[in-house]
GROMACS .gro file of C-alpha atoms in nm:
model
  275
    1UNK     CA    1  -0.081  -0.287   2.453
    2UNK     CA    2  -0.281   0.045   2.455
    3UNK     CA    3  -0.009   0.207   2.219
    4UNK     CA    4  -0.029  -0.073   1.947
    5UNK     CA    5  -0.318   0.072   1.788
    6UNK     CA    6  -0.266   0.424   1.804
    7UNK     CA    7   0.073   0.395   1.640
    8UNK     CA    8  -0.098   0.193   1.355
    9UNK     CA    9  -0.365   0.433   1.313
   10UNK     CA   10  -0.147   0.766   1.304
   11UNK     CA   11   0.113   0.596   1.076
   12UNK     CA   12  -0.168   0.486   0.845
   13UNK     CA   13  -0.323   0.878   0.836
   14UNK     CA   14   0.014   0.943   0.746
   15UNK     CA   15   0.056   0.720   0.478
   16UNK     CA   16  -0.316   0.843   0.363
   17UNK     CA   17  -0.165   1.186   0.384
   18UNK     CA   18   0.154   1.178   0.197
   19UNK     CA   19  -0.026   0.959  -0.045
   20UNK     CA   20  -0.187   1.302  -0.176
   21UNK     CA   21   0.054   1.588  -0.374
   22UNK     CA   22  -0.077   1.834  -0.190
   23UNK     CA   23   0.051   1.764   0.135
   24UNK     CA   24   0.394   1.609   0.094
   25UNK     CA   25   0.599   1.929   0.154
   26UNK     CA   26   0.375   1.993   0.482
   27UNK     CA   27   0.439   1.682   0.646
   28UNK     CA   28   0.841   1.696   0.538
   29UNK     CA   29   0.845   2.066   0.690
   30UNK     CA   30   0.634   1.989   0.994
   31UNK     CA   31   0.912   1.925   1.260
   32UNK     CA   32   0.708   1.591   1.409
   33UNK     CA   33   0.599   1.397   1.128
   34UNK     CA   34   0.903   1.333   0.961
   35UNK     CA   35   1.110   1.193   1.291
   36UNK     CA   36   0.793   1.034   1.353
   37UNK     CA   37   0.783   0.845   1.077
   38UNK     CA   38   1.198   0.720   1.069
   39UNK     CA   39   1.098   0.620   1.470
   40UNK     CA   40   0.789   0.347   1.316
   41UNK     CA   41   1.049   0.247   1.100
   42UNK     CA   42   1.182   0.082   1.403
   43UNK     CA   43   0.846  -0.040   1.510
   44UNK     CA   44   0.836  -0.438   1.653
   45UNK     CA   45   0.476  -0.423   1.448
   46UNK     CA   46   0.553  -0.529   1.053
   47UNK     CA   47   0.274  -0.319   0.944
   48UNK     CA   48   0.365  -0.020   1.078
   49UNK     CA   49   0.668  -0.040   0.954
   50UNK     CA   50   0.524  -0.119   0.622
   51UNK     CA   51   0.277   0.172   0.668
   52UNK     CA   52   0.556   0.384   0.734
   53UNK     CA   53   0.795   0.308   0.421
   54UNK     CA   54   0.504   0.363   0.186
   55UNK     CA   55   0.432   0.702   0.355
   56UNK     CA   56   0.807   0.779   0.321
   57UNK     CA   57   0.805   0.651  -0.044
   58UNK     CA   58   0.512   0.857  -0.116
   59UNK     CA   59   0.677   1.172   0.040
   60UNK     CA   60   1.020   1.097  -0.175
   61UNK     CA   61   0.772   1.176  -0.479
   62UNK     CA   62   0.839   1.524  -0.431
   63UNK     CA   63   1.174   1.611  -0.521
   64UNK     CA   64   1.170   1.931  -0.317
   65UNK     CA   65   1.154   1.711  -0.036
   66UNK     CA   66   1.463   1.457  -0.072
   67UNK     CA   67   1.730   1.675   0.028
   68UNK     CA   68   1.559   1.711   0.345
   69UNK     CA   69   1.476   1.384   0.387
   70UNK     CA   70   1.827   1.231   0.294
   71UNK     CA   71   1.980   1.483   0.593
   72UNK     CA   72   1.685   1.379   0.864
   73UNK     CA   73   1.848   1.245   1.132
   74UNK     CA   74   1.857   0.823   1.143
   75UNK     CA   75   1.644   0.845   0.795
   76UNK     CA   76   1.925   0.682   0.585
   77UNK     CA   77   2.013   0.446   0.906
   78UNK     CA   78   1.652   0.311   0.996
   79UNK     CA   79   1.620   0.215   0.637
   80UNK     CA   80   1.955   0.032   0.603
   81UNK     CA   81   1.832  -0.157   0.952
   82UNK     CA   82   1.547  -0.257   0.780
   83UNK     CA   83   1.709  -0.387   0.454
   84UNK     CA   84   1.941  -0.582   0.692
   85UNK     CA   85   1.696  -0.730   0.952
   86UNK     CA   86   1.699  -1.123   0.909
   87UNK     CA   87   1.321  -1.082   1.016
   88UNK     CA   88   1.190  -0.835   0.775
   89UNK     CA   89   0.963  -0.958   0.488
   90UNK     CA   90   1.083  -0.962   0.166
   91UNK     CA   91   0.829  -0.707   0.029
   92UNK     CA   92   0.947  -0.456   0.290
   93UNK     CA   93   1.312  -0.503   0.186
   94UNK     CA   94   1.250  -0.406  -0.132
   95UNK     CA   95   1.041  -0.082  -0.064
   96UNK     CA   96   1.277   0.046   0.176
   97UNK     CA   97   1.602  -0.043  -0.083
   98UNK     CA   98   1.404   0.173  -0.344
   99UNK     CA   99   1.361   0.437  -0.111
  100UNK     CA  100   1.741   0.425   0.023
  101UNK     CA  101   1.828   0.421  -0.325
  102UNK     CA  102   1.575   0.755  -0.447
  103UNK     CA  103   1.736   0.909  -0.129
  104UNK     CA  104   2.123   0.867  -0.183
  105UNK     CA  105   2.107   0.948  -0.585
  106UNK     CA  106   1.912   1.261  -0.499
  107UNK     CA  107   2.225   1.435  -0.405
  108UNK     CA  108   2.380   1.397  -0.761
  109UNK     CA  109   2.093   1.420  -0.954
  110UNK     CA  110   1.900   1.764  -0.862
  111UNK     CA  111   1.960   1.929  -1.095
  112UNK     CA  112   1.910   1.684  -1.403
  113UNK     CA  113   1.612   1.738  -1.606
  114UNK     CA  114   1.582   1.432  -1.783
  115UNK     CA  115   1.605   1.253  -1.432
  116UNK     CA  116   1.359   1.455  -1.332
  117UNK     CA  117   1.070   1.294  -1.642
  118UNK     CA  118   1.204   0.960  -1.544
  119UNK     CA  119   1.080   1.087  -1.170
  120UNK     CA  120   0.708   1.130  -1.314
  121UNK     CA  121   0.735   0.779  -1.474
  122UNK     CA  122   0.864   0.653  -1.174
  123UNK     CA  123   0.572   0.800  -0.998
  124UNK     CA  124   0.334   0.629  -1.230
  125UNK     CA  125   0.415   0.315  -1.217
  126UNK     CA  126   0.474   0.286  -0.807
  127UNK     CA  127   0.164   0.410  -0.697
  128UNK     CA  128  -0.100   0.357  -0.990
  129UNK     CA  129   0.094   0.072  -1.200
  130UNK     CA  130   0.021   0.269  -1.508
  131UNK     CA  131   0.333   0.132  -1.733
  132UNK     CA  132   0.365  -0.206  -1.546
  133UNK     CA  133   0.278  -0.517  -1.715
  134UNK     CA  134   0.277  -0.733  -1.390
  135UNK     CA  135   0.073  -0.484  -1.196
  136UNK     CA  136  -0.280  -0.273  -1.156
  137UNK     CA  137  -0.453  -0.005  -1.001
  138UNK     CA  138  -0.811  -0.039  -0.909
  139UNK     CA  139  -1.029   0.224  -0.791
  140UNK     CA  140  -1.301   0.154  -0.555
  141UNK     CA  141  -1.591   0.320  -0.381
  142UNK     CA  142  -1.707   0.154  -0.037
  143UNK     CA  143  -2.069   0.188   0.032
  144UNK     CA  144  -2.071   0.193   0.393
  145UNK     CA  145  -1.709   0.278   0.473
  146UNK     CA  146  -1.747   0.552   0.718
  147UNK     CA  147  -1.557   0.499   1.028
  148UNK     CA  148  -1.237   0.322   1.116
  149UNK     CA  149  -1.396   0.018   1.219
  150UNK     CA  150  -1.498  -0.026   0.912
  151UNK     CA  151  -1.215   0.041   0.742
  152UNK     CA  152  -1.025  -0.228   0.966
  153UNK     CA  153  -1.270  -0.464   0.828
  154UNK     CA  154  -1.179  -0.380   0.482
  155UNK     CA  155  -0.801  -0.402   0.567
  156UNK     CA  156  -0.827  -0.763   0.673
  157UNK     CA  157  -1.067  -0.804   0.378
  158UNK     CA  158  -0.831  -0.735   0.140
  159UNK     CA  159  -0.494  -0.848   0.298
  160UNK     CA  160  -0.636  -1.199   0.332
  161UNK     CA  161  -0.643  -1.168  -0.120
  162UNK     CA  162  -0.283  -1.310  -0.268
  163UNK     CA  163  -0.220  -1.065  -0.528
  164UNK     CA  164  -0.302  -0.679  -0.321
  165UNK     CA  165  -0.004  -0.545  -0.329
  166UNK     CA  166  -0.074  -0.223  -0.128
  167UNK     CA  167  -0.395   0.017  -0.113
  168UNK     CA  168  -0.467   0.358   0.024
  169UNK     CA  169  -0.800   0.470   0.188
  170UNK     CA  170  -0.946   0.795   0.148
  171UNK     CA  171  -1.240   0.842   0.359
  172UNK     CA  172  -1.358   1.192   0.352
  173UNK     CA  173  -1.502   1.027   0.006
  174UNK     CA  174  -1.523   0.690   0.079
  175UNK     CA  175  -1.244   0.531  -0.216
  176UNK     CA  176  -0.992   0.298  -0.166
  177UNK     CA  177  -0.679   0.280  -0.438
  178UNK     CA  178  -0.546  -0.129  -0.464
  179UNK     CA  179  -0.247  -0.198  -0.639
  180UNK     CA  180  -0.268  -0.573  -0.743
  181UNK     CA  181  -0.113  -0.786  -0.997
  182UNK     CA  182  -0.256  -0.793  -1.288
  183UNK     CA  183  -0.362  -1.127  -1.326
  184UNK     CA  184  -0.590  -1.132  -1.023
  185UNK     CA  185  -0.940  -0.991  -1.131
  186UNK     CA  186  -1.146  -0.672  -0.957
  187UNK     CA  187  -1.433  -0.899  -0.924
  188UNK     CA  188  -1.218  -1.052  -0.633
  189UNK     CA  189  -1.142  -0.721  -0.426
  190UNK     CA  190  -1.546  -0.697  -0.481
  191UNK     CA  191  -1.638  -0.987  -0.333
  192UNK     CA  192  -1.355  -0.958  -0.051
  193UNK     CA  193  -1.551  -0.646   0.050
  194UNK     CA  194  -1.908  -0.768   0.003
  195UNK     CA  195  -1.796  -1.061   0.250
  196UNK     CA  196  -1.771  -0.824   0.533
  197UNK     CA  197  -2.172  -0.785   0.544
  198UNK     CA  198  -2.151  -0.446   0.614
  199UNK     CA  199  -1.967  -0.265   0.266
  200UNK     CA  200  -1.995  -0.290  -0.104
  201UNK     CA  201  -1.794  -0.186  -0.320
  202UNK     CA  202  -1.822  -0.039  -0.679
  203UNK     CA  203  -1.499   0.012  -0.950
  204UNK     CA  204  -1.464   0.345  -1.075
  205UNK     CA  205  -1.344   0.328  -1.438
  206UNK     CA  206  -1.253   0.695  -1.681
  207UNK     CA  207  -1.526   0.736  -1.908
  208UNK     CA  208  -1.435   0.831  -2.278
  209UNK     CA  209  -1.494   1.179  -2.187
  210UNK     CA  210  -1.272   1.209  -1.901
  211UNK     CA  211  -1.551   1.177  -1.636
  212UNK     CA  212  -1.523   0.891  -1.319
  213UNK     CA  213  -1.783   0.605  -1.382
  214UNK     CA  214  -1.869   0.373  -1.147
  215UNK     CA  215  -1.946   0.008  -1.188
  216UNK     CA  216  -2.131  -0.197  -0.979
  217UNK     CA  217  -2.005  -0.584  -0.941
  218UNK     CA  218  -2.240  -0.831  -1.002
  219UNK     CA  219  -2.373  -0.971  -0.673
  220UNK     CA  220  -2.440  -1.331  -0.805
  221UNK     CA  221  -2.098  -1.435  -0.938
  222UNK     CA  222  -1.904  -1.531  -0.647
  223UNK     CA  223  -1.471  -1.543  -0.727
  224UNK     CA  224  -1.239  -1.788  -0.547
  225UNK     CA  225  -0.899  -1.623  -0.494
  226UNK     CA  226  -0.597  -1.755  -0.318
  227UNK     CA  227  -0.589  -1.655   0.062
  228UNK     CA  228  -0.273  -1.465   0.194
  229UNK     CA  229  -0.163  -1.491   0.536
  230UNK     CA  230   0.138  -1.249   0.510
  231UNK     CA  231   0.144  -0.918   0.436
  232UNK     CA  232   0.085  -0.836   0.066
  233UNK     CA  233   0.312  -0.970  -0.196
  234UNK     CA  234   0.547  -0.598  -0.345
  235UNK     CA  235   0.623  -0.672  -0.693
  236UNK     CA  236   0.892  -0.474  -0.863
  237UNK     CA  237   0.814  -0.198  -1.124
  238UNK     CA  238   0.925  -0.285  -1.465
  239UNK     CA  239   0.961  -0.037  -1.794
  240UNK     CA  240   0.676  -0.227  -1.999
  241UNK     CA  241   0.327  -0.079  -2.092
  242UNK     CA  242  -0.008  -0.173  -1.948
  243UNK     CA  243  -0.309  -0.279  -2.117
  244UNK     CA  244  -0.501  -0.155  -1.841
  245UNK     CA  245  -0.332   0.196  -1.807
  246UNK     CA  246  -0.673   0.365  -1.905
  247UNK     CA  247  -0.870   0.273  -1.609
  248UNK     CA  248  -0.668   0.391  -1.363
  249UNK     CA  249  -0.783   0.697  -1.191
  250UNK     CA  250  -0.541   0.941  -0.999
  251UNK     CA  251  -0.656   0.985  -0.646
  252UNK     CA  252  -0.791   1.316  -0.566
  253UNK     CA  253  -0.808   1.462  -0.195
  254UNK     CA  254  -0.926   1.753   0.014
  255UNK     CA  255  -0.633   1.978   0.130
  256UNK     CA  256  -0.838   2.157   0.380
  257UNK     CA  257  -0.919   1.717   0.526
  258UNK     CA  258  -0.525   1.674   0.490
  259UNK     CA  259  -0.433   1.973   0.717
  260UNK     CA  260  -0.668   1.893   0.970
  261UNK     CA  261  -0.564   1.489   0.976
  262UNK     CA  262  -0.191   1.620   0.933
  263UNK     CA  263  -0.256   1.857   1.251
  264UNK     CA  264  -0.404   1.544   1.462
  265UNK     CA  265  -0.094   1.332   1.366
  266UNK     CA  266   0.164   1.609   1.457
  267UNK     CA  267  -0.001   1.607   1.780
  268UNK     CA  268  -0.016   1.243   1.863
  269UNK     CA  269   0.344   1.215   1.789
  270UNK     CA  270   0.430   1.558   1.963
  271UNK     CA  271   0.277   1.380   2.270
  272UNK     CA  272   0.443   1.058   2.226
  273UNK     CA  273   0.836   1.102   2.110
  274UNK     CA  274   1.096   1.326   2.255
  275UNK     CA  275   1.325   1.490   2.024
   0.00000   0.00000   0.00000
């Protein structure tokens, strides 16, 4: 029982990891992190293995790093077992059958510019729903998220909201990026947080110079949403525009934080796997 939450917490600094540019080509070239991640693919915990495809999906961004990836040992396998298992949610099918899918057309495809623009649209809509009409990215700062307590709290705050599709945490600056669809309203990721008694939360918004705003939610309007007791509904990208495309902000990291959490991971798994 004592391994169940470290695996969780090292796959999620993964996944927090990958989700930033700047590391992806570390964590493919680092010789841990990248069997580590194919063995939680195989994990008996649904969010770890959840945790784990978006950190691979995330790494598949970079299309340095596919080649690699496609070639890594029981990559290719551990995400057909996934797309086969009778028991794996339907949301985690999907992710790992775009990922299988990024991975075997990567062979033929390297050297294709025109694939490679559809790549950056591709990126856009998966992780900040930029040109999807049936999904959103909103931006949050967390008063008062400063440990990993509290951002287990916020976890179960917002997986218990129908409608989060995924979110990343980045808590050297204390921001959390939701994907939701976009008929469920900010308002209700607000009040999710405020309900912990410990965080608040504030949106940050562009300003029409460029510059991050941030937006308090009002304290006195309370929003029902529809509980979830699954993991969070994955909705499919789609080639449509989004009126909401100008509030989404692209996450921004430290890459001096990401070696250092990247260095911690490599160990844990160094300690924990034999290769």
């Amino acid at each position: 029982m004592s391994g169940e939450p470290d695996a969780l917490a090292v796959v999620n600094q993964l996944r927090d990891l990958a989700a930033d540019p700047l590391n992806r080509r570390a964590i493919v070239q680092d010789q841990g992190c990248l069997p580590g991640l194919i063995l939680f693919l195989d994990h008996s915990n649904p969010q770890v293995v959840y945790s784990a495809l978006l950190a691979v999906r995330y790494l598949a961004e970079c299309r340095a790093n596919r080649e690699k990836m496609r070639g890594e040992l029981g990559m290719m396998l551990s995400l057909q077992n996934v797309i086969q298992k009778t028991t794996t949610p339907g949301e985690t099918k999907l992710l790992a059958s775009e990922i299988y899918e990024i991975l075997q057309s990567s062979s033929s495809a390297e050297a294709d510019q025109t694939d490679e623009a559809r790549s950056c649209r591709r990126k856009a809509q998966f992780f900040l729903g930029s040109t999807n009409k049936r999904a959103k990215t909103v931006v949050l700062h967390i008063d008062g998220l400063d440990d990993a307590t509290r951002r287990n709290l916020c976890e179960e705050a917002l997986l218990k909201i129908r409608g989060v599709i995924s979110f990343t945490f980045q808590m050297a600056i204390r921001r959390c990026v939701v994907r939701i669809r976009s008929d469920l309203k900010a308002e209700a990721l607000g009040s999710a947080i405020a309900s912990t008694k410990v965080m608040k939360a504030q949106q940050i918004v562009k300003g029409e110079s460029g510059e991050e705003v941030l937006i308090p939610f009002q304290d006195d309007i309370s929003v029902e949403v529809e509980q979830n007791t699954d993991l969070p509904d994955y909705l499919p990208e789609e080639e449509s525009p989004s009126k909401d495309q100008d509030k989404a902000v692209s996450r921004v990291g430290s890459k001096q934080d990401g070696a250092g959490w990247l260095s911690t991971a490599a160990n844990f798994l160094s300690r924990s796997f034999y290769w």
